[in-house]
Amino acid sequence: MVWQPERDWTLLSVGNGPADGGVWSTPEGFVAKRLVPGEERPGHYAYWRRQADAAASGLLELTVGLRAPRCVKVDSDPDGITLWTDAVQPTPLASSDAAAALGRFALNRLEPADWFARRILRDRLADDQQQGGWAALETAEVLPADVRRSGHHLWTHRAAVMAELDRLPQQVVHGDAHPPNLLRPDGDDVIAVDWDQFGVGPLGFDLGYLLQFTPTPIADLVAAFQAGSAARWPTDSVRRGAVLIAAVTLVARAAWALRQPDPGVHLERSVTLSAVVDEAVTHLS
């Protein structure tokens, strides 16, 4: 029998990723997330079992800075996996508080398991290359010329981007730390969901995701991160990592959006944050 959600479940979101089969709330006060088979390489960013493996380990319920909701159970069947966690009611979270939590989270020292993602940006760029790269940017008149030039420079110098990121300290990363996944504060920590890209990445990775979705100036976000991490790393290194991650992600999403019927907010965001992209280019010269 093909898996189906129970009739009394309430749909919270449809699948938003390769392994995401939907999310429901249940009358018992739990959240049920359906994982569907896909990428089988454990180190790949899209590894479909990662959230279930993480939940079963209990590891991410014990981290500081960011913490996963309590896992109730993990059910497997021939069609996929259903992950059950405690429901968490979202509450407003200031960007500075989120950045400080990311700084604390970066201090965690975990023994990497085989299901940790290890090449998130590198694998994403490889996927983009298979789809023709960011060529759509070069003729996209809806974007300002300077944005197109900076995007082209990042693409043609992507090996240099990776070299810069590889030189930074490597640490645990949530992998998708944008506001909808940062549900609520809990003491000094933040309860976070959607750990599907959790793994190891360069200093500033999570901060680079956050800065794309907030009007808070990057200098303020970096200062908050440094407060959370007790300035464990040099400020310029934190900023460099965040800027490079944000710039590549912004331009990649804009290039993807140009191929879609509805580009959504990605083109606007690449223009609004063009100064971040320009700053990233300066790190490659």
Coordinates of C-alpha atoms in Angstrom, one line a residue:
M1 CA 0.0 0.0 0.0
V2 CA 1.3 3.4 -1.0
W3 CA 2.1 5.7 2.0
Q4 CA -0.5 8.4 2.7
P5 CA -0.8 11.0 5.5
E6 CA -3.6 10.4 8.1
R7 CA -6.9 12.1 7.3
D8 CA -6.8 14.2 10.5
W9 CA -3.3 15.6 9.8
T10 CA -3.0 19.2 8.8
L11 CA -0.7 20.1 5.9
L12 CA 1.9 22.7 6.9
S13 CA 4.0 22.7 3.7
V14 CA 4.3 20.8 0.5
G15 CA 7.7 19.3 -0.5
N16 CA 10.3 22.1 -0.8
G17 CA 13.4 20.0 -1.5
P18 CA 14.5 16.8 -3.3
A19 CA 13.8 14.6 -0.3
D20 CA 11.0 16.6 1.2
G21 CA 7.6 14.8 0.8
G22 CA 5.6 17.3 2.9
V23 CA 5.1 18.4 6.5
W24 CA 2.0 17.9 8.6
S25 CA 0.9 18.7 12.1
T26 CA -0.9 15.9 14.0
P27 CA -3.7 16.1 16.6
E28 CA -1.3 14.7 19.2
G29 CA 0.9 17.8 19.0
F30 CA 3.6 16.4 16.8
V31 CA 5.0 17.4 13.4
A32 CA 5.3 14.6 10.8
K33 CA 7.8 15.2 8.0
R34 CA 7.9 12.8 5.1
L35 CA 11.2 12.0 3.4
V36 CA 11.2 10.5 0.0
P37 CA 14.1 8.5 -1.6
G38 CA 16.6 10.4 -3.7
E39 CA 20.3 11.1 -3.5
E40 CA 22.1 8.1 -1.8
R41 CA 25.6 9.5 -1.3
P42 CA 25.8 10.3 2.5
G43 CA 28.2 13.3 2.1
H44 CA 26.1 15.0 -0.7
Y45 CA 24.1 18.0 0.3
A46 CA 20.9 16.3 -1.0
Y47 CA 21.4 13.0 0.8
W48 CA 17.8 12.0 1.4
R49 CA 18.1 10.2 4.7
R50 CA 20.2 12.9 6.5
Q51 CA 17.4 14.3 8.6
A52 CA 16.3 10.9 9.7
D53 CA 19.9 9.8 10.5
A54 CA 20.4 13.1 12.5
A55 CA 17.1 12.6 14.4
A56 CA 17.9 9.0 15.2
S57 CA 21.3 10.0 16.6
G58 CA 19.9 12.6 18.9
L59 CA 23.0 14.6 18.2
L60 CA 21.3 17.8 17.2
E61 CA 19.1 17.9 20.2
L62 CA 22.2 18.5 22.3
T63 CA 24.1 21.2 20.4
V64 CA 24.3 24.8 21.7
G65 CA 23.3 27.9 19.7
L66 CA 21.0 26.0 17.4
R67 CA 19.1 22.9 18.5
A68 CA 16.6 20.5 16.8
P69 CA 13.2 19.8 18.3
R70 CA 12.9 16.5 20.2
C71 CA 12.6 13.5 17.9
V72 CA 9.6 11.3 18.9
K73 CA 10.2 8.5 16.4
V74 CA 11.4 7.6 13.0
D75 CA 9.2 5.3 10.9
S76 CA 10.6 3.6 7.8
D77 CA 8.5 1.9 5.1
P78 CA 9.1 0.8 1.5
D79 CA 8.1 4.3 0.1
G80 CA 10.3 6.4 2.4
I81 CA 10.7 7.7 6.0
T82 CA 8.4 9.6 8.3
L83 CA 10.1 11.7 10.9
W84 CA 8.1 12.7 14.0
T85 CA 9.2 15.6 16.2
D86 CA 7.6 17.8 18.9
A87 CA 5.7 20.7 17.4
V88 CA 7.3 24.1 18.1
Q89 CA 5.3 27.3 17.8
P90 CA 7.3 29.9 16.0
T91 CA 7.9 33.3 17.7
P92 CA 9.7 36.4 16.3
L93 CA 13.4 36.3 16.4
A94 CA 15.6 39.3 15.8
S95 CA 18.2 39.0 13.1
S96 CA 20.9 39.9 15.6
D97 CA 19.8 37.2 18.0
A98 CA 19.8 34.7 15.2
A99 CA 23.3 35.7 14.2
A100 CA 24.5 35.4 17.8
A101 CA 23.0 31.9 18.0
L102 CA 24.8 31.0 14.8
G103 CA 28.1 32.2 16.5
R104 CA 27.4 29.9 19.4
F105 CA 26.5 27.0 17.2
A106 CA 29.8 27.3 15.3
L107 CA 31.6 26.5 18.6
N108 CA 30.2 23.0 18.7
R109 CA 32.8 20.3 18.2
L110 CA 31.2 17.1 16.8
E111 CA 32.8 13.9 15.6
P112 CA 31.7 13.9 11.9
A113 CA 29.4 11.0 11.0
D114 CA 29.1 9.6 7.5
W115 CA 25.8 11.4 7.0
F116 CA 27.3 14.9 7.5
A117 CA 27.2 17.0 4.3
R118 CA 30.8 17.9 3.4
R119 CA 30.8 19.6 0.0
I120 CA 27.6 21.7 0.0
L121 CA 28.6 24.6 -2.1
R122 CA 31.0 22.6 -4.3
D123 CA 28.3 20.0 -5.1
R124 CA 25.8 22.8 -5.8
L125 CA 28.1 24.4 -8.2
A126 CA 28.7 21.1 -9.9
D127 CA 24.9 20.7 -10.3
D128 CA 24.8 24.2 -11.8
Q129 CA 27.5 23.3 -14.3
Q130 CA 25.5 20.3 -15.5
Q131 CA 22.6 22.7 -16.1
G132 CA 24.7 25.1 -18.2
G133 CA 26.2 27.2 -15.5
W134 CA 24.9 30.8 -15.0
A135 CA 24.8 31.6 -18.7
A136 CA 21.3 33.0 -18.3
L137 CA 22.7 36.0 -16.5
E138 CA 24.8 37.2 -19.4
T139 CA 21.7 38.2 -21.5
A140 CA 19.3 39.0 -18.7
E141 CA 18.4 42.6 -19.4
V142 CA 16.1 42.6 -16.3
L143 CA 19.3 42.7 -14.2
P144 CA 21.6 45.7 -14.1
A145 CA 24.8 45.4 -16.1
D146 CA 27.0 45.5 -13.0
V147 CA 25.1 42.6 -11.4
R148 CA 25.5 40.6 -14.6
R149 CA 29.3 41.4 -14.7
S150 CA 29.8 40.5 -11.0
G151 CA 27.8 37.2 -11.5
H152 CA 29.9 36.3 -14.5
H153 CA 33.1 37.0 -12.6
L154 CA 32.0 34.7 -9.7
W155 CA 31.1 31.9 -12.1
T156 CA 34.4 32.1 -14.1
H157 CA 36.4 32.3 -10.9
R158 CA 34.4 29.7 -8.9
A159 CA 37.5 27.6 -8.3
A160 CA 39.0 30.7 -6.6
V161 CA 35.9 31.1 -4.5
M162 CA 36.2 27.5 -3.3
A163 CA 39.9 28.0 -2.6
E164 CA 39.1 31.0 -0.5
L165 CA 36.5 29.1 1.5
D166 CA 38.7 26.1 1.9
R167 CA 41.3 28.3 3.6
L168 CA 38.8 29.3 6.3
P169 CA 38.3 27.2 9.4
Q170 CA 35.8 24.4 8.8
Q171 CA 33.0 23.8 11.3
V172 CA 29.5 22.4 11.8
V173 CA 26.9 24.2 9.8
H174 CA 23.1 24.0 9.8
G175 CA 23.2 24.4 6.0
D176 CA 20.0 26.3 5.5
A177 CA 19.9 29.0 8.2
H178 CA 17.3 31.3 6.9
P179 CA 14.5 32.8 9.1
P180 CA 11.7 30.3 8.4
N181 CA 13.9 27.5 9.7
L182 CA 14.9 29.4 12.9
L183 CA 11.6 28.9 14.9
R184 CA 12.0 30.5 18.3
P185 CA 14.5 31.4 21.0
D186 CA 14.9 28.9 23.9
G187 CA 17.1 30.5 26.5
D188 CA 20.4 31.2 24.7
D189 CA 19.6 28.8 22.0
V190 CA 17.3 28.8 19.0
I191 CA 15.1 25.9 18.0
A192 CA 15.8 25.2 14.3
V193 CA 14.3 22.8 11.8
D194 CA 15.1 21.5 8.3
W195 CA 18.5 20.1 9.0
D196 CA 18.6 18.4 5.6
Q197 CA 22.0 20.1 4.6
F198 CA 23.6 19.8 8.1
G199 CA 27.3 19.1 8.0
V200 CA 30.7 20.7 7.8
G201 CA 31.4 23.9 6.0
P202 CA 33.5 27.1 6.1
L203 CA 33.4 29.8 8.7
G204 CA 30.5 32.2 7.9
F205 CA 28.5 29.6 6.0
D206 CA 25.3 29.9 8.0
L207 CA 25.7 33.7 8.5
G208 CA 25.9 34.0 4.7
Y209 CA 22.5 32.3 4.3
L210 CA 21.0 34.5 7.0
L211 CA 22.2 37.8 5.6
Q212 CA 20.3 37.2 2.3
F213 CA 17.0 37.3 4.1
T214 CA 17.3 40.3 6.5
P215 CA 17.8 44.1 6.0
T216 CA 20.2 44.1 8.9
P217 CA 23.6 45.4 7.7
I218 CA 26.2 42.8 7.4
A219 CA 28.5 44.6 9.8
D220 CA 25.8 44.3 12.5
L221 CA 25.3 40.6 11.8
V222 CA 29.0 39.9 12.0
A223 CA 29.2 41.8 15.3
A224 CA 26.4 39.7 16.7
F225 CA 28.0 36.5 15.4
Q226 CA 31.2 37.5 17.1
A227 CA 29.4 38.2 20.4
G228 CA 27.9 34.7 20.2
S229 CA 31.2 33.0 19.5
A230 CA 33.1 35.1 22.0
A231 CA 35.2 36.3 19.0
R232 CA 36.7 32.9 18.5
W233 CA 37.7 33.8 14.9
P234 CA 39.0 37.0 13.3
T235 CA 36.2 39.3 12.3
D236 CA 37.5 39.7 8.8
S237 CA 37.5 35.9 8.3
V238 CA 33.9 35.6 9.5
R239 CA 32.8 38.4 7.1
R240 CA 34.8 37.0 4.2
G241 CA 33.1 33.6 4.6
A242 CA 29.6 35.0 4.9
V243 CA 30.1 37.3 1.9
L244 CA 31.4 34.6 -0.4
I245 CA 28.6 32.2 0.6
A246 CA 25.9 34.8 0.3
A247 CA 27.2 36.1 -3.1
V248 CA 27.5 32.7 -4.7
T249 CA 24.1 31.7 -3.4
L250 CA 22.4 35.0 -4.5
V251 CA 23.8 34.8 -8.0
A252 CA 23.1 31.0 -8.4
R253 CA 19.5 31.6 -7.3
A254 CA 19.1 34.5 -9.7
A255 CA 20.4 32.4 -12.6
W256 CA 18.0 29.6 -11.7
A257 CA 15.1 32.0 -11.4
L258 CA 15.7 33.3 -14.9
R259 CA 14.8 29.9 -16.2
Q260 CA 11.5 29.7 -14.3
P261 CA 8.1 31.0 -15.4
D262 CA 7.9 33.0 -12.1
P263 CA 11.3 34.1 -10.9
G264 CA 9.9 35.2 -7.5
V265 CA 12.1 37.3 -5.3
H266 CA 15.5 36.0 -6.4
L267 CA 16.2 38.6 -9.0
E268 CA 15.2 41.5 -6.7
R269 CA 17.3 40.1 -3.9
S270 CA 20.4 39.9 -6.2
V271 CA 20.0 43.6 -7.0
T272 CA 19.2 44.7 -3.4
L273 CA 22.3 42.9 -2.2
S274 CA 24.5 43.6 -5.1
A275 CA 27.1 45.3 -2.8
V276 CA 27.6 41.9 -1.1
V277 CA 28.3 40.3 -4.5
D278 CA 30.7 43.2 -5.4
E279 CA 32.5 42.7 -2.1
A280 CA 32.9 39.0 -2.8
V281 CA 34.5 39.8 -6.2
T282 CA 37.2 41.9 -4.3
H283 CA 38.2 38.8 -2.4
L284 CA 39.1 37.1 -5.7
S285 CA 41.4 39.7 -7.2

